[in-house]
PDB file of C-alpha atoms in Angstrom:
ATOM      1  CA  MET A  28     100.652 134.430 144.437  1.00 58.00           C
ATOM      2  CA  ASN A  29     100.825 137.974 144.816  1.00 64.00           C
ATOM      3  CA  ALA A  30     100.284 140.376 142.909  1.00 66.00           C
ATOM      4  CA  ASN A  31     103.529 140.766 140.960  1.00 73.00           C
ATOM      5  CA  GLY A  32     103.555 136.912 140.260  1.00 73.00           C
ATOM      6  CA  LYS A  33     100.169 137.329 138.869  1.00 77.00           C
ATOM      7  CA  LEU A  34     101.397 140.298 136.100  1.00 78.00           C
ATOM      8  CA  LYS A  35     104.056 137.751 135.592  1.00 81.00           C
ATOM      9  CA  LYS A  36     102.031 135.027 134.682  1.00 82.00           C
ATOM     10  CA  ILE A  37      99.716 136.874 132.479  1.00 79.00           C
ATOM     11  CA  TRP A  38     102.568 138.726 131.145  1.00 82.00           C
ATOM     12  CA  THR A  39     103.908 134.756 130.272  1.00 84.00           C
ATOM     13  CA  ASP A  40     100.581 133.408 129.265  1.00 83.00           C
ATOM     14  CA  LYS A  41     100.204 136.479 126.820  1.00 82.00           C
ATOM     15  CA  ALA A  42      98.605 134.960 124.084  1.00 87.00           C
ATOM     16  CA  LEU A  43      96.355 133.342 125.641  1.00 86.00           C
ATOM     17  CA  TYR A  44      94.646 136.100 126.690  1.00 85.00           C
ATOM     18  CA  LEU A  45      95.256 137.834 123.817  1.00 89.00           C
ATOM     19  CA  MET A  46      92.569 134.596 122.257  1.00 90.00           C
ATOM     20  CA  LEU A  47      90.118 135.828 124.933  1.00 88.00           C
ATOM     21  CA  LEU A  48      90.166 139.397 123.818  1.00 90.00           C
ATOM     22  CA  PRO A  49      87.791 138.616 121.059  1.00 90.00           C
ATOM     23  CA  CYS A  50      85.077 136.464 123.278  1.00 89.00           C
ATOM     24  CA  ILE A  51      85.409 139.013 126.244  1.00 89.00           C
ATOM     25  CA  ALA A  52      84.869 142.557 123.939  1.00 91.00           C
ATOM     26  CA  TYR A  53      81.631 140.248 123.521  1.00 91.00           C
ATOM     27  CA  PHE A  54      80.215 139.983 126.524  1.00 88.00           C
ATOM     28  CA  VAL A  55      81.360 143.420 127.222  1.00 89.00           C
ATOM     29  CA  LEU A  56      79.467 144.611 124.665  1.00 89.00           C
ATOM     30  CA  PHE A  57      76.590 142.933 124.201  1.00 86.00           C
ATOM     31  CA  HIS A  58      75.911 141.700 127.442  1.00 81.00           C
ATOM     32  CA  VAL A  59      77.735 143.356 130.240  1.00 84.00           C
ATOM     33  CA  TRP A  60      76.912 147.351 129.010  1.00 86.00           C
ATOM     34  CA  PRO A  61      73.610 146.776 128.122  1.00 82.00           C
ATOM     35  CA  ILE A  62      72.997 146.069 132.185  1.00 82.00           C
ATOM     36  CA  TRP A  63      73.509 149.926 132.813  1.00 85.00           C
ATOM     37  CA  GLY A  64      70.934 150.875 130.158  1.00 83.00           C
ATOM     38  CA  MET A  65      68.057 149.088 132.365  1.00 85.00           C
ATOM     39  CA  LYS A  66      67.921 152.441 134.029  1.00 86.00           C
ATOM     40  CA  LEU A  67      65.166 153.117 131.535  1.00 87.00           C
ATOM     41  CA  ALA A  68      63.036 151.054 133.533  1.00 88.00           C
ATOM     42  CA  PHE A  69      62.803 154.019 135.821  1.00 90.00           C
ATOM     43  CA  TYR A  70      63.076 156.934 133.524  1.00 88.00           C
ATOM     44  CA  ASP A  71      60.276 158.338 130.624  1.00 87.00           C
ATOM     45  CA  PHE A  72      62.027 158.322 127.686  1.00 82.00           C
ATOM     46  CA  ARG A  73      62.600 161.460 125.976  1.00 80.00           C
ATOM     47  CA  ILE A  74      64.315 161.686 122.634  1.00 77.00           C
ATOM     48  CA  ILE A  75      64.623 164.958 122.603  1.00 78.00           C
ATOM     49  CA  GLY A  76      65.964 166.111 126.076  1.00 75.00           C
ATOM     50  CA  SER A  77      67.419 164.069 128.966  1.00 81.00           C
ATOM     51  CA  ASP A  78      64.834 161.283 130.923  1.00 81.00           C
ATOM     52  CA  VAL A  79      62.171 162.052 133.444  1.00 84.00           C
ATOM     53  CA  TYR A  80      62.926 159.371 136.141  1.00 87.00           C
ATOM     54  CA  VAL A  81      59.430 158.142 137.553  1.00 87.00           C
ATOM     55  CA  GLY A  82      60.603 155.584 139.956  1.00 88.00           C
ATOM     56  CA  PHE A  83      58.462 152.138 140.000  1.00 88.00           C
ATOM     57  CA  LYS A  84      56.068 153.719 137.116  1.00 88.00           C
ATOM     58  CA  TYR A  85      56.071 151.184 134.726  1.00 87.00           C
ATOM     59  CA  PHE A  86      56.449 148.448 136.925  1.00 90.00           C
ATOM     60  CA  LYS A  87      52.788 148.847 138.205  1.00 90.00           C
ATOM     61  CA  GLU A  88      51.696 149.707 134.286  1.00 88.00           C
ATOM     62  CA  LEU A  89      52.964 145.992 133.703  1.00 88.00           C
ATOM     63  CA  PHE A  90      51.926 144.107 136.826  1.00 88.00           C
ATOM     64  CA  SER A  91      47.787 146.228 136.250  1.00 88.00           C
ATOM     65  CA  THR A  92      48.432 144.822 131.906  1.00 86.00           C
ATOM     66  CA  PRO A  93      45.879 142.025 131.741  1.00 85.00           C
ATOM     67  CA  ILE A  94      48.067 140.087 129.203  1.00 89.00           C
ATOM     68  CA  PHE A  95      51.519 140.051 131.238  1.00 88.00           C
ATOM     69  CA  GLY A  96      49.484 137.342 133.465  1.00 89.00           C
ATOM     70  CA  GLN A  97      49.011 135.526 130.250  1.00 91.00           C
ATOM     71  CA  VAL A  98      52.517 136.063 128.807  1.00 91.00           C
ATOM     72  CA  LEU A  99      53.929 135.655 132.062  1.00 90.00           C
ATOM     73  CA  GLY A 100      52.286 131.791 132.099  1.00 91.00           C
ATOM     74  CA  ASN A 101      52.903 130.914 128.527  1.00 92.00           C
ATOM     75  CA  THR A 102      56.407 131.897 129.496  1.00 91.00           C
ATOM     76  CA  LEU A 103      56.456 129.916 132.653  1.00 90.00           C
ATOM     77  CA  VAL A 104      54.669 126.637 131.337  1.00 92.00           C
ATOM     78  CA  ILE A 105      56.648 126.830 127.696  1.00 93.00           C
ATOM     79  CA  SER A 106      60.087 127.273 129.560  1.00 91.00           C
ATOM     80  CA  ALA A 107      59.063 124.778 132.093  1.00 90.00           C
ATOM     81  CA  MET A 108      58.864 121.639 129.911  1.00 91.00           C
ATOM     82  CA  LYS A 109      61.904 122.205 127.631  1.00 91.00           C
ATOM     83  CA  LEU A 110      63.250 122.175 131.400  1.00 89.00           C
ATOM     84  CA  VAL A 111      61.682 119.292 132.066  1.00 90.00           C
ATOM     85  CA  LEU A 112      61.200 116.646 129.510  1.00 92.00           C
ATOM     86  CA  ILE A 113      64.072 118.136 126.879  1.00 92.00           C
ATOM     87  CA  PHE A 114      67.014 117.937 129.070  1.00 92.00           C
ATOM     88  CA  PRO A 115      67.356 114.101 129.288  1.00 92.00           C
ATOM     89  CA  ILE A 116      67.346 113.464 126.050  1.00 94.00           C
ATOM     90  CA  PRO A 117      70.965 114.437 125.887  1.00 93.00           C
ATOM     91  CA  ILE A 118      72.021 112.869 128.110  1.00 93.00           C
ATOM     92  CA  LEU A 119      70.350 109.962 126.896  1.00 93.00           C
ATOM     93  CA  PHE A 120      71.797 110.441 123.147  1.00 93.00           C
ATOM     94  CA  ALA A 121      75.167 110.730 124.592  1.00 92.00           C
ATOM     95  CA  LEU A 122      75.315 107.411 126.581  1.00 91.00           C
ATOM     96  CA  LEU A 123      73.235 105.524 123.353  1.00 91.00           C
ATOM     97  CA  LEU A 124      76.086 107.030 121.178  1.00 90.00           C
ATOM     98  CA  ASN A 125      78.837 105.418 123.998  1.00 87.00           C
ATOM     99  CA  GLU A 126      77.271 103.232 123.478  1.00 86.00           C
ATOM    100  CA  LEU A 127      77.821 101.594 119.824  1.00 85.00           C
ATOM    101  CA  SER A 128      80.773 100.109 118.440  1.00 82.00           C
ATOM    102  CA  ASN A 129      81.497 101.252 114.947  1.00 83.00           C
ATOM    103  CA  GLY A 130      83.709 103.661 115.298  1.00 80.00           C
ATOM    104  CA  LYS A 131      82.651 105.838 111.855  1.00 88.00           C
ATOM    105  CA  PHE A 132      79.080 105.123 112.219  1.00 90.00           C
ATOM    106  CA  ARG A 133      79.003 107.008 115.796  1.00 88.00           C
ATOM    107  CA  LYS A 134      80.855 110.129 114.200  1.00 89.00           C
ATOM    108  CA  ALA A 135      78.124 110.756 110.823  1.00 91.00           C
ATOM    109  CA  VAL A 136      75.352 110.099 113.421  1.00 91.00           C
ATOM    110  CA  GLN A 137      77.313 112.837 115.667  1.00 89.00           C
ATOM    111  CA  VAL A 138      77.966 115.432 112.528  1.00 89.00           C
ATOM    112  CA  VAL A 139      73.386 115.177 111.627  1.00 92.00           C
ATOM    113  CA  SER A 140      72.846 115.550 115.189  1.00 92.00           C
ATOM    114  CA  TYR A 141      75.203 118.579 115.097  1.00 91.00           C
ATOM    115  CA  LEU A 142      73.630 119.900 112.309  1.00 92.00           C
ATOM    116  CA  PRO A 143      70.094 121.355 113.119  1.00 93.00           C
ATOM    117  CA  HIS A 144      72.063 123.593 115.988  1.00 93.00           C
ATOM    118  CA  PHE A 145      73.293 125.812 113.549  1.00 92.00           C
ATOM    119  CA  LEU A 146      70.224 126.608 110.794  1.00 92.00           C
ATOM    120  CA  SER A 147      68.732 129.559 111.865  1.00 92.00           C
ATOM    121  CA  TRP A 148      64.783 129.546 113.475  1.00 93.00           C
ATOM    122  CA  VAL A 149      63.905 130.687 109.733  1.00 94.00           C
ATOM    123  CA  VAL A 150      65.046 127.863 108.446  1.00 94.00           C
ATOM    124  CA  ILE A 151      63.954 124.997 111.201  1.00 94.00           C
ATOM    125  CA  ALA A 152      60.465 126.488 111.088  1.00 94.00           C
ATOM    126  CA  GLY A 153      60.096 126.366 106.787  1.00 93.00           C
ATOM    127  CA  ILE A 154      61.228 122.617 107.357  1.00 94.00           C
ATOM    128  CA  TRP A 155      58.839 122.241 109.985  1.00 94.00           C
ATOM    129  CA  PHE A 156      55.921 123.914 108.341  1.00 93.00           C
ATOM    130  CA  GLU A 157      56.616 121.164 105.412  1.00 92.00           C
ATOM    131  CA  PHE A 158      56.758 118.161 107.670  1.00 91.00           C
ATOM    132  CA  LEU A 159      53.742 119.084 109.356  1.00 91.00           C
ATOM    133  CA  SER A 160      51.251 120.694 106.330  1.00 89.00           C
ATOM    134  CA  PRO A 161      48.075 119.284 106.671  1.00 87.00           C
ATOM    135  CA  SER A 162      47.709 118.448 102.835  1.00 84.00           C
ATOM    136  CA  THR A 163      51.079 116.959 101.801  1.00 85.00           C
ATOM    137  CA  GLY A 164      53.114 116.464 105.400  1.00 87.00           C
ATOM    138  CA  ALA A 165      54.890 113.884 105.764  1.00 90.00           C
ATOM    139  CA  VAL A 166      53.331 113.142 109.327  1.00 90.00           C
ATOM    140  CA  ASN A 167      49.817 113.956 107.988  1.00 89.00           C
ATOM    141  CA  GLU A 168      50.592 111.095 105.194  1.00 90.00           C
ATOM    142  CA  LEU A 169      50.825 108.659 108.146  1.00 90.00           C
ATOM    143  CA  LEU A 170      47.862 109.355 109.769  1.00 89.00           C
ATOM    144  CA  LYS A 171      46.528 109.137 106.373  1.00 88.00           C
ATOM    145  CA  LEU A 172      47.476 105.261 105.818  1.00 88.00           C
ATOM    146  CA  PHE A 173      46.005 104.446 109.229  1.00 88.00           C
ATOM    147  CA  GLY A 174      42.693 106.048 107.877  1.00 87.00           C
ATOM    148  CA  LEU A 175      43.370 108.976 110.811  1.00 87.00           C
ATOM    149  CA  PRO A 176      42.082 112.763 109.219  1.00 88.00           C
ATOM    150  CA  ALA A 177      44.469 114.907 108.539  1.00 86.00           C
ATOM    151  CA  HIS A 178      45.652 117.742 111.332  1.00 88.00           C
ATOM    152  CA  ASP A 179      46.643 121.191 110.820  1.00 90.00           C
ATOM    153  CA  PHE A 180      49.044 121.043 114.618  1.00 91.00           C
ATOM    154  CA  LEU A 181      50.409 124.204 113.401  1.00 91.00           C
ATOM    155  CA  THR A 182      47.500 126.492 114.197  1.00 91.00           C
ATOM    156  CA  ASP A 183      46.173 123.814 116.322  1.00 91.00           C
ATOM    157  CA  LYS A 184      46.071 125.774 120.013  1.00 91.00           C
ATOM    158  CA  SER A 185      46.317 122.331 122.295  1.00 91.00           C
ATOM    159  CA  SER A 186      49.302 121.169 120.112  1.00 92.00           C
ATOM    160  CA  ILE A 187      51.380 124.138 119.208  1.00 93.00           C
ATOM    161  CA  ARG A 188      52.939 124.004 122.471  1.00 94.00           C
ATOM    162  CA  TRP A 189      54.153 120.224 121.655  1.00 95.00           C
ATOM    163  CA  VAL A 190      55.451 121.265 118.349  1.00 94.00           C
ATOM    164  CA  LEU A 191      58.166 124.017 119.578  1.00 94.00           C
ATOM    165  CA  LEU A 192      59.190 121.203 122.346  1.00 94.00           C
ATOM    166  CA  ALA A 193      59.157 118.654 119.273  1.00 94.00           C
ATOM    167  CA  SER A 194      61.686 120.992 117.030  1.00 94.00           C
ATOM    168  CA  GLU A 195      63.374 122.225 120.099  1.00 94.00           C
ATOM    169  CA  ALA A 196      64.245 118.236 120.882  1.00 94.00           C
ATOM    170  CA  TRP A 197      65.555 117.620 117.405  1.00 94.00           C
ATOM    171  CA  ARG A 198      67.774 121.333 117.025  1.00 94.00           C
ATOM    172  CA  SER A 199      69.596 121.073 120.005  1.00 92.00           C
ATOM    173  CA  MET A 200      69.953 117.198 121.243  1.00 93.00           C
ATOM    174  CA  GLY A 201      73.164 116.336 119.590  1.00 92.00           C
ATOM    175  CA  TRP A 202      74.701 119.985 120.364  1.00 92.00           C
ATOM    176  CA  ASP A 203      74.283 119.984 124.130  1.00 91.00           C
ATOM    177  CA  SER A 204      75.188 115.617 123.996  1.00 92.00           C
ATOM    178  CA  ILE A 205      78.848 116.717 123.317  1.00 91.00           C
ATOM    179  CA  LEU A 206      79.607 118.075 126.973  1.00 89.00           C
ATOM    180  CA  PHE A 207      77.975 114.741 128.658  1.00 92.00           C
ATOM    181  CA  LEU A 208      80.290 112.945 125.995  1.00 90.00           C
ATOM    182  CA  ALA A 209      82.783 114.525 126.126  1.00 89.00           C
ATOM    183  CA  ALA A 210      82.232 113.812 130.420  1.00 90.00           C
ATOM    184  CA  ILE A 211      81.997 110.083 129.444  1.00 90.00           C
ATOM    185  CA  MET A 212      84.869 109.931 127.333  1.00 87.00           C
ATOM    186  CA  GLY A 213      87.146 110.737 130.331  1.00 87.00           C
ATOM    187  CA  VAL A 214      85.475 108.132 132.049  1.00 87.00           C
ATOM    188  CA  SER A 215      89.431 105.865 132.823  1.00 87.00           C
ATOM    189  CA  PRO A 216      89.498 102.761 130.592  1.00 86.00           C
ATOM    190  CA  SER A 217      90.598 100.803 134.265  1.00 88.00           C
ATOM    191  CA  LEU A 218      86.836 101.581 135.640  1.00 87.00           C
ATOM    192  CA  TYR A 219      85.453  99.602 132.614  1.00 86.00           C
ATOM    193  CA  GLU A 220      87.309  97.164 133.587  1.00 87.00           C
ATOM    194  CA  ALA A 221      87.146  97.150 137.217  1.00 89.00           C
ATOM    195  CA  ALA A 222      83.517  96.479 136.390  1.00 86.00           C
ATOM    196  CA  HIS A 223      83.977  93.682 133.883  1.00 85.00           C
ATOM    197  CA  LEU A 224      86.043  91.560 136.525  1.00 86.00           C
ATOM    198  CA  ASP A 225      83.697  91.758 139.113  1.00 85.00           C
ATOM    199  CA  GLY A 226      80.626  90.649 136.355  1.00 85.00           C
ATOM    200  CA  ALA A 227      79.018  93.488 135.483  1.00 84.00           C
ATOM    201  CA  ASN A 228      76.851  93.385 132.617  1.00 87.00           C
ATOM    202  CA  ARG A 229      76.233  96.479 129.737  1.00 86.00           C
ATOM    203  CA  TRP A 230      73.629  98.549 132.767  1.00 88.00           C
ATOM    204  CA  GLN A 231      75.044  98.058 135.456  1.00 88.00           C
ATOM    205  CA  ILE A 232      78.008  99.459 133.721  1.00 89.00           C
ATOM    206  CA  VAL A 233      76.477 102.585 132.614  1.00 88.00           C
ATOM    207  CA  THR A 234      74.205 103.019 135.938  1.00 87.00           C
ATOM    208  CA  ARG A 235      77.289 102.347 138.609  1.00 88.00           C
ATOM    209  CA  VAL A 236      80.038 103.453 136.285  1.00 88.00           C
ATOM    210  CA  VAL A 237      79.545 105.886 133.356  1.00 89.00           C
ATOM    211  CA  LEU A 238      76.528 107.830 135.303  1.00 88.00           C
ATOM    212  CA  PRO A 239      78.529 108.793 138.535  1.00 87.00           C
ATOM    213  CA  HIS A 240      80.147 110.438 136.167  1.00 87.00           C
ATOM    214  CA  LEU A 241      78.369 112.366 134.398  1.00 89.00           C
ATOM    215  CA  TYR A 242      76.218 114.085 137.717  1.00 85.00           C
ATOM    216  CA  LEU A 243      78.778 116.895 137.808  1.00 83.00           C
ATOM    217  CA  PRO A 244      77.418 118.431 134.271  1.00 86.00           C
ATOM    218  CA  MET A 245      74.113 117.420 134.588  1.00 88.00           C
ATOM    219  CA  VAL A 246      73.709 119.732 138.108  1.00 83.00           C
ATOM    220  CA  THR A 247      75.419 122.274 136.775  1.00 82.00           C
ATOM    221  CA  ILE A 248      73.985 122.497 133.374  1.00 85.00           C
ATOM    222  CA  PHE A 249      70.536 122.533 135.246  1.00 84.00           C
ATOM    223  CA  ILE A 250      71.236 125.219 136.964  1.00 80.00           C
ATOM    224  CA  LEU A 251      71.343 127.131 134.390  1.00 78.00           C
ATOM    225  CA  ASN A 252      68.800 125.886 132.704  1.00 83.00           C
ATOM    226  CA  VAL A 253      66.260 126.936 135.418  1.00 82.00           C
ATOM    227  CA  GLY A 254      68.332 130.235 135.195  1.00 77.00           C
ATOM    228  CA  PHE A 255      67.115 130.559 132.340  1.00 79.00           C
ATOM    229  CA  ILE A 256      63.663 129.648 132.904  1.00 82.00           C
ATOM    230  CA  MET A 257      62.179 133.222 131.561  1.00 82.00           C
ATOM    231  CA  ASN A 258      63.525 132.830 128.487  1.00 83.00           C
ATOM    232  CA  ALA A 259      61.456 130.339 126.337  1.00 83.00           C
ATOM    233  CA  GLY A 260      62.536 131.163 122.856  1.00 85.00           C
ATOM    234  CA  LEU A 261      62.277 133.974 121.147  1.00 87.00           C
ATOM    235  CA  ASP A 262      63.159 133.310 117.362  1.00 91.00           C
ATOM    236  CA  GLN A 263      61.755 130.171 117.741  1.00 93.00           C
ATOM    237  CA  VAL A 264      58.386 131.590 118.966  1.00 92.00           C
ATOM    238  CA  LEU A 265      58.348 134.443 116.148  1.00 91.00           C
ATOM    239  CA  ASN A 266      58.761 131.904 113.561  1.00 93.00           C
ATOM    240  CA  PHE A 267      56.108 129.353 114.958  1.00 93.00           C
ATOM    241  CA  THR A 268      53.474 132.708 115.967  1.00 91.00           C
ATOM    242  CA  ASN A 269      50.265 132.694 114.067  1.00 90.00           C
ATOM    243  CA  SER A 270      46.568 134.126 114.830  1.00 89.00           C
ATOM    244  CA  SER A 271      45.441 131.122 115.922  1.00 91.00           C
ATOM    245  CA  VAL A 272      47.370 130.000 118.767  1.00 92.00           C
ATOM    246  CA  ASN A 273      49.501 133.437 119.624  1.00 90.00           C
ATOM    247  CA  SER A 274      47.430 133.442 122.922  1.00 90.00           C
ATOM    248  CA  ARG A 275      49.417 130.133 124.000  1.00 92.00           C
ATOM    249  CA  ILE A 276      52.534 130.501 122.538  1.00 92.00           C
ATOM    250  CA  ASP A 277      52.919 134.716 123.597  1.00 91.00           C
ATOM    251  CA  ILE A 278      55.608 135.212 126.121  1.00 91.00           C
ATOM    252  CA  ILE A 279      58.095 137.681 127.923  1.00 89.00           C
ATOM    253  CA  ASP A 280      60.382 137.847 125.013  1.00 89.00           C
ATOM    254  CA  THR A 281      57.861 138.611 122.361  1.00 90.00           C
ATOM    255  CA  TYR A 282      55.552 140.953 124.659  1.00 89.00           C
ATOM    256  CA  VAL A 283      59.208 142.906 125.351  1.00 88.00           C
ATOM    257  CA  TYR A 284      59.514 143.027 121.590  1.00 88.00           C
ATOM    258  CA  ARG A 285      55.926 144.537 120.000  1.00 88.00           C
ATOM    259  CA  MET A 286      56.254 147.175 122.991  1.00 87.00           C
ATOM    260  CA  GLY A 287      59.348 148.560 122.439  1.00 86.00           C
ATOM    261  CA  LEU A 288      60.158 147.845 119.045  1.00 82.00           C
ATOM    262  CA  LEU A 289      56.839 148.105 117.480  1.00 84.00           C
ATOM    263  CA  ASN A 290      55.114 150.349 119.497  1.00 84.00           C
ATOM    264  CA  ASN A 291      57.987 152.258 121.032  1.00 83.00           C
ATOM    265  CA  GLN A 292      57.408 152.027 124.112  1.00 86.00           C
ATOM    266  CA  TYR A 293      60.851 151.866 126.167  1.00 86.00           C
ATOM    267  CA  SER A 294      60.517 152.540 129.018  1.00 89.00           C
ATOM    268  CA  PHE A 295      57.764 149.759 129.831  1.00 88.00           C
ATOM    269  CA  ALA A 296      59.807 147.371 127.810  1.00 88.00           C
ATOM    270  CA  THR A 297      63.107 147.851 129.438  1.00 88.00           C
ATOM    271  CA  ALA A 298      60.158 147.789 132.923  1.00 89.00           C
ATOM    272  CA  ALA A 299      59.291 143.978 131.866  1.00 88.00           C
ATOM    273  CA  ASN A 300      62.531 142.800 130.661  1.00 86.00           C
ATOM    274  CA  LEU A 301      64.400 143.872 133.819  1.00 88.00           C
ATOM    275  CA  PHE A 302      62.376 141.799 135.610  1.00 88.00           C
ATOM    276  CA  LYS A 303      62.413 138.841 133.523  1.00 86.00           C
ATOM    277  CA  SER A 304      66.012 138.720 134.090  1.00 84.00           C
ATOM    278  CA  MET A 305      65.712 139.407 138.075  1.00 86.00           C
ATOM    279  CA  ILE A 306      64.002 136.326 138.239  1.00 86.00           C
ATOM    280  CA  GLY A 307      66.381 134.520 136.564  1.00 81.00           C
ATOM    281  CA  LEU A 308      68.911 135.436 138.746  1.00 82.00           C
ATOM    282  CA  ILE A 309      67.186 134.733 141.804  1.00 86.00           C
ATOM    283  CA  LEU A 310      66.178 131.205 140.367  1.00 81.00           C
ATOM    284  CA  VAL A 311      69.766 130.634 139.027  1.00 79.00           C
ATOM    285  CA  LEU A 312      71.073 131.945 142.677  1.00 82.00           C
ATOM    286  CA  SER A 313      68.413 129.870 145.153  1.00 82.00           C
ATOM    287  CA  THR A 314      68.629 126.430 142.956  1.00 79.00           C
ATOM    288  CA  HIS A 315      72.951 127.080 143.247  1.00 75.00           C
ATOM    289  CA  PHE A 316      72.723 127.145 146.849  1.00 79.00           C
ATOM    290  CA  LEU A 317      70.351 124.521 147.388  1.00 76.00           C
ATOM    291  CA  SER A 318      72.292 121.540 145.349  1.00 73.00           C
ATOM    292  CA  LYS A 319      75.487 123.249 147.223  1.00 75.00           C
ATOM    293  CA  ARG A 320      73.736 122.673 150.461  1.00 75.00           C
ATOM    294  CA  LEU A 321      72.033 119.151 148.946  1.00 68.00           C
ATOM    295  CA  THR A 322      74.594 117.587 147.067  1.00 68.00           C
ATOM    296  CA  SER A 323      78.026 119.996 147.810  1.00 70.00           C
ATOM    297  CA  LYS A 324      78.015 120.495 144.198  1.00 66.00           C
ATOM    298  CA  GLY A 325      76.989 123.885 142.628  1.00 62.00           C
ATOM    299  CA  ALA A 326      77.670 126.263 139.409  1.00 58.00           C
ATOM    300  CA  TRP A 327      80.701 126.721 141.131  1.00 65.00           C
TER     301      TRP A 327
END
């Protein structure tokens, strides 16, 4: 199609493109335009006067700061836990929903499972604080029934990462299952009929008919999740952190928040954030090309 043909098609579908404008404006304003601000990582920020170019000064400071190794390690560990342990949960949940024969009950379960996604982390943290309270929380009341001592999960360094993992799974399980459930709904009924005629049981239908249709969305989402492995959850960590466990869950995003907004070290914080973004870009490109080579499927 030549340029005139493309313009004519755009004009024909102008209503659809107008509907896209708010989304395009959002990404330009909050995702594309800030890229220009990344140059601050190579400059000394000046409130009055022009910024002074300093090259890789702030990157050298970043890598020589002892605490940066700790926050980098925390980021990678927490993100890896979420990537490996939470990734299969929406898939399993979608498969289980598909097995429910009662349509009304299935819809009710879907609605209830979607609700946590629309809650802010402030609200979710409040719910989990009550749930895990060492004095009145449901978990500790259950432990007491079995004669076990109460445990303060929120101030225990060995437990806090698992609290982050569980709360993230609870929040995202239902919402993240939508894409997989849609893929399952797209399976042709004739494939189910052929499987039944061949004498396949329910497990065989799931593994031989349903799961192959989930490979593409699984690969795509996994690649994208690998690209976000340096994003361990700023909002979540800020709401769950305290002085007792900060050393275990202090991540790059909270470090950038402290250095940039609280300590006014804008150039240093920009350097840390740029480093994190570059690692994410390298990971998503590497995973994409590796997946294309091994499975012929990638993110695009």
